[in-house]
Amino acid sequence: AQSVTQLGSHVSVSEGALVLLRCNYSSSVPPYLFWYVQYPNQGLQLLLKYTSAATLVKGINGFEAEFKKSETSFHLTKPSAHMSDAAEYFCAVSDWGGGGSQGNLIFGKGTKLSVKP
Amino acid sequence: DVKVTQSSRYLVKRTGEKVFLECVQDMDHENMFWYRQDPGLGLRLIYFSYDVKMKEKGDIPEGYSVSREKKERFSLILESASTNQTSMYLCASSSPGQGPYGYTFGSGTRLTVV
């Protein structure tokens, strides 16, 4: 069965510092991986997705993630944090097995990012 | 721009009331989902639907039911609201396409049961 583990429920960085949010996955099939962001009192917005093309995936707002099969990881990074990046971030894996099956997303428990001035 | 619209942003209901949470999408998506979100627990799948009049239980269906009479609308029903159903409820939709392209989420309904 597919699952994701997000290491650290809270991460705090200074403005301008590197952002690193960790996600490890478990999947019995080639994984499809996603990062979502949730701003306060809003729904989730797709940041980026890995669907077996390039291992380095670029998303919106300067975020990127690297798929590392040997480490079963899909960590999210941004070189320089901005105050507007303060939000909750969710990693997700699809249990899509290919073919005609539909697949659902399995979400991690989320990491809340705080950005200090 | 594609949209998933949840009818209420904030809702306060009394214990024992029957509660309807409505979700409408304008993308002609086949798949629709209801999640609840609680601090420290992430998103937990309540019910989902891959087609009109079709429904499947997710991980935590107890105390909930759903209705999908039209492709664009997926309703979550709390038959008899209880305080432990106080939560943020998120609706999402997707299209199977060629694979898992990810979901489009609504803005959420924050439900308080008193």
Short mmCIF file of C-alpha atoms in Angstrom, two decimals:
data_model
loop_
_atom_site.label_atom_id
_atom_site.label_comp_id
_atom_site.label_asym_id
_atom_site.label_seq_id
_atom_site.Cartn_x
_atom_site.Cartn_y
_atom_site.Cartn_z
CA ALA A 1 0.00 0.00 0.00
CA GLN A 2 1.09 3.52 -0.70
CA SER A 3 1.93 5.97 2.06
CA VAL A 4 3.84 9.17 2.68
CA THR A 5 5.67 10.44 5.72
CA GLN A 6 6.44 14.11 6.18
CA LEU A 7 9.28 14.68 8.60
CA GLY A 8 8.59 17.61 10.88
CA SER A 9 5.14 18.98 11.54
CA HIS A 10 6.57 22.50 11.92
CA VAL A 11 9.52 24.10 10.15
CA SER A 12 10.70 27.63 10.80
CA VAL A 13 13.13 29.54 8.58
CA SER A 14 14.31 33.11 8.27
CA GLU A 15 13.34 35.19 5.28
CA GLY A 16 15.90 34.60 2.52
CA ALA A 17 17.00 31.21 3.91
CA LEU A 18 16.70 27.86 2.20
CA VAL A 19 13.41 26.03 2.59
CA LEU A 20 13.60 22.24 2.84
CA LEU A 21 10.47 20.21 3.54
CA ARG A 22 10.96 16.47 3.71
CA CYS A 23 8.76 13.75 2.28
CA ASN A 24 9.40 10.03 2.08
CA TYR A 25 7.06 7.68 0.31
CA SER A 26 6.25 4.02 0.19
CA SER A 27 4.76 2.59 -2.98
CA SER A 28 4.36 -0.85 -4.50
CA VAL A 29 4.05 0.63 -7.99
CA PRO A 30 6.00 3.40 -9.74
CA PRO A 31 4.93 6.42 -7.71
CA TYR A 32 3.17 9.55 -8.80
CA LEU A 33 4.00 12.24 -6.26
CA PHE A 34 2.59 15.66 -5.51
CA TRP A 35 3.17 18.66 -3.29
CA TYR A 36 0.26 20.88 -2.32
CA VAL A 37 0.21 24.16 -0.42
CA GLN A 38 -2.58 25.43 1.81
CA TYR A 39 -2.75 29.07 2.86
CA PRO A 40 -4.78 29.91 5.96
CA ASN A 41 -8.51 29.25 5.58
CA GLN A 42 -8.14 28.12 2.00
CA GLY A 43 -8.22 24.87 0.07
CA LEU A 44 -5.17 23.06 -1.25
CA GLN A 45 -3.33 24.29 -4.33
CA LEU A 46 -1.07 22.10 -6.46
CA LEU A 47 2.58 23.20 -6.26
CA LEU A 48 4.15 20.53 -8.43
CA LYS A 49 3.88 16.90 -9.45
CA TYR A 50 6.18 14.05 -10.43
CA THR A 51 4.77 11.67 -13.03
CA SER A 52 7.87 9.67 -14.06
CA ALA A 53 9.37 12.23 -16.43
CA ALA A 54 12.28 14.38 -15.19
CA THR A 55 13.39 13.64 -11.63
CA LEU A 56 13.79 17.33 -10.83
CA VAL A 57 10.38 18.94 -10.94
CA LYS A 58 9.85 22.68 -10.96
CA GLY A 59 6.64 24.13 -9.58
CA ILE A 60 5.03 27.45 -8.93
CA ASN A 61 6.38 30.23 -6.69
CA GLY A 62 10.01 29.10 -7.11
CA PHE A 63 9.58 25.69 -5.47
CA GLU A 64 11.09 22.51 -6.80
CA ALA A 65 11.34 18.88 -5.72
CA GLU A 66 13.67 16.06 -6.60
CA PHE A 67 12.52 12.48 -6.93
CA LYS A 68 15.15 10.07 -5.52
CA LYS A 69 14.13 6.48 -5.98
CA SER A 70 17.08 5.07 -3.99
CA GLU A 71 16.06 7.15 -0.98
CA THR A 72 12.28 6.92 -1.60
CA SER A 73 12.19 10.68 -1.13
CA PHE A 74 10.55 13.66 -2.75
CA HIS A 75 11.76 16.65 -0.74
CA LEU A 76 10.50 20.15 -1.50
CA THR A 77 12.97 23.03 -1.67
CA LYS A 78 13.11 26.74 -2.35
CA PRO A 79 16.43 28.62 -2.38
CA SER A 80 15.19 31.75 -0.65
CA ALA A 81 12.14 31.91 1.61
CA HIS A 82 9.67 34.75 1.37
CA MET A 83 7.17 35.82 4.00
CA SER A 84 4.37 34.85 1.61
CA ASP A 85 5.58 31.22 1.70
CA ALA A 86 4.21 30.78 5.23
CA ALA A 87 1.60 28.06 4.82
CA GLU A 88 1.00 24.36 5.34
CA TYR A 89 2.49 21.97 2.81
CA PHE A 90 1.25 18.49 2.02
CA CYS A 91 3.03 15.70 0.20
CA ALA A 92 0.85 13.10 -1.53
CA VAL A 93 1.27 9.86 -3.46
CA SER A 94 -1.19 8.34 -5.86
CA ASP A 95 -2.21 4.71 -5.55
CA TRP A 96 -2.91 4.59 -9.27
CA GLY A 97 -1.80 1.22 -10.56
CA GLY A 98 -2.01 2.06 -14.24
CA GLY A 99 -4.47 0.92 -16.88
CA GLY A 100 -8.12 1.60 -16.27
CA SER A 101 -7.91 1.99 -12.52
CA GLN A 102 -8.67 5.42 -11.14
CA GLY A 103 -6.35 5.86 -8.18
CA ASN A 104 -6.71 8.06 -5.15
CA LEU A 105 -4.27 10.42 -3.48
CA ILE A 106 -2.84 9.53 -0.08
CA PHE A 107 -1.71 12.58 1.84
CA GLY A 108 0.93 13.10 4.46
CA LYS A 109 0.02 14.86 7.70
CA GLY A 110 1.40 18.18 6.57
CA THR A 111 4.26 20.50 7.51
CA LYS A 112 3.53 24.02 8.66
CA LEU A 113 6.15 26.46 7.41
CA SER A 114 6.80 29.67 9.34
CA VAL A 115 8.98 32.42 7.89
CA LYS A 116 10.62 34.86 10.30
CA PRO A 117 11.48 38.39 9.18
CA ASP B 1 -10.07 28.85 -14.78
CA VAL B 2 -11.26 25.54 -13.36
CA LYS B 3 -13.24 25.72 -10.20
CA VAL B 4 -14.51 23.64 -7.34
CA THR B 5 -17.04 25.58 -5.31
CA GLN B 6 -18.14 24.71 -1.81
CA SER B 7 -21.37 26.42 -0.89
CA SER B 8 -20.38 27.60 2.60
CA ARG B 9 -17.06 28.77 4.04
CA TYR B 10 -18.23 28.67 7.64
CA LEU B 11 -21.11 26.75 9.15
CA VAL B 12 -22.35 26.37 12.72
CA LYS B 13 -24.84 23.59 13.44
CA ARG B 14 -26.36 22.04 16.53
CA THR B 15 -25.81 18.49 17.72
CA GLY B 16 -28.31 16.12 16.13
CA GLU B 17 -29.03 18.30 13.11
CA LYS B 18 -28.87 16.90 9.60
CA VAL B 19 -26.18 18.83 7.72
CA PHE B 20 -25.62 19.12 3.99
CA LEU B 21 -22.30 20.24 2.55
CA GLU B 22 -22.47 21.01 -1.15
CA CYS B 23 -19.72 20.88 -3.73
CA VAL B 24 -19.97 21.83 -7.40
CA GLN B 25 -17.28 21.62 -10.08
CA ASP B 26 -17.36 23.15 -13.54
CA MET B 27 -14.62 21.04 -15.16
CA ASP B 28 -16.72 18.04 -16.26
CA HIS B 29 -14.59 15.88 -13.98
CA GLU B 30 -15.66 12.30 -13.39
CA ASN B 31 -14.08 11.92 -9.95
CA MET B 32 -15.10 13.77 -6.82
CA PHE B 33 -13.90 13.43 -3.24
CA TRP B 34 -14.72 14.56 0.28
CA TYR B 35 -11.98 14.91 2.90
CA ARG B 36 -11.91 16.16 6.42
CA GLN B 37 -8.85 17.95 7.73
CA ASP B 38 -7.87 18.06 11.37
CA PRO B 39 -4.67 19.44 12.97
CA GLY B 40 -1.96 16.81 13.13
CA LEU B 41 -4.00 14.27 11.17
CA GLY B 42 -3.72 15.69 7.67
CA LEU B 43 -6.43 14.94 5.15
CA ARG B 44 -8.58 11.87 5.62
CA LEU B 45 -10.80 10.56 2.86
CA ILE B 46 -14.47 10.25 3.78
CA TYR B 47 -16.15 9.24 0.51
CA PHE B 48 -15.44 9.43 -3.18
CA SER B 49 -17.29 8.97 -6.43
CA TYR B 50 -16.07 8.02 -9.89
CA ASP B 51 -19.39 8.54 -11.66
CA VAL B 52 -22.94 9.78 -11.26
CA LYS B 53 -24.89 7.76 -8.68
CA MET B 54 -21.73 5.92 -7.74
CA LYS B 55 -20.07 6.21 -4.33
CA GLU B 56 -17.30 4.46 -2.46
CA LYS B 57 -16.35 4.61 1.20
CA GLY B 58 -13.03 6.14 2.06
CA ASP B 59 -11.07 5.72 5.27
CA ILE B 60 -13.54 7.34 7.70
CA PRO B 61 -17.10 7.03 6.35
CA GLU B 62 -18.83 6.48 9.70
CA GLY B 63 -21.44 9.12 10.45
CA TYR B 64 -21.46 10.42 6.86
CA SER B 65 -23.23 9.69 3.61
CA VAL B 66 -23.01 11.22 0.14
CA SER B 67 -25.14 11.89 -2.88
CA ARG B 68 -24.16 12.34 -6.52
CA GLU B 69 -27.23 12.81 -8.67
CA LYS B 70 -25.47 14.99 -11.25
CA LYS B 71 -21.93 14.83 -12.54
CA GLU B 72 -21.02 18.29 -11.34
CA ARG B 73 -22.41 18.05 -7.79
CA PHE B 74 -21.26 15.91 -4.86
CA SER B 75 -22.98 16.38 -1.52
CA LEU B 76 -21.74 15.28 1.89
CA ILE B 77 -24.44 14.55 4.46
CA LEU B 78 -24.03 14.36 8.20
CA GLU B 79 -27.11 12.40 9.22
CA SER B 80 -26.99 13.51 12.86
CA ALA B 81 -24.21 15.98 13.54
CA SER B 82 -22.00 15.41 16.55
CA THR B 83 -19.33 17.58 18.16
CA ASN B 84 -16.57 15.23 16.98
CA GLN B 85 -17.50 16.14 13.42
CA THR B 86 -16.34 19.69 13.99
CA SER B 87 -13.67 20.02 11.32
CA MET B 88 -12.59 21.54 8.02
CA TYR B 89 -14.19 19.74 5.09
CA LEU B 90 -12.55 19.81 1.69
CA CYS B 91 -14.06 18.78 -1.63
CA ALA B 92 -11.89 17.89 -4.63
CA SER B 93 -12.35 16.69 -8.17
CA SER B 94 -10.18 15.09 -10.84
CA SER B 95 -10.30 13.48 -14.22
CA PRO B 96 -8.78 10.03 -14.79
CA GLY B 97 -7.30 11.06 -18.15
CA GLN B 98 -4.04 9.25 -18.80
CA GLY B 99 -3.16 8.93 -15.14
CA PRO B 100 -3.20 10.69 -11.77
CA TYR B 101 -2.96 14.36 -12.67
CA GLY B 102 -3.80 15.46 -9.19
CA TYR B 103 -6.86 17.06 -7.74
CA THR B 104 -8.48 20.48 -7.81
CA PHE B 105 -9.70 21.51 -4.37
CA GLY B 106 -12.44 23.77 -3.18
CA SER B 107 -11.78 26.44 -0.54
CA GLY B 108 -13.18 24.31 2.25
CA THR B 109 -16.07 24.50 4.70
CA ARG B 110 -15.22 24.99 8.34
CA LEU B 111 -18.00 23.25 10.25
CA THR B 112 -18.56 23.76 13.95
CA VAL B 113 -21.05 21.53 15.73
CA VAL B 114 -22.21 22.89 19.09
#
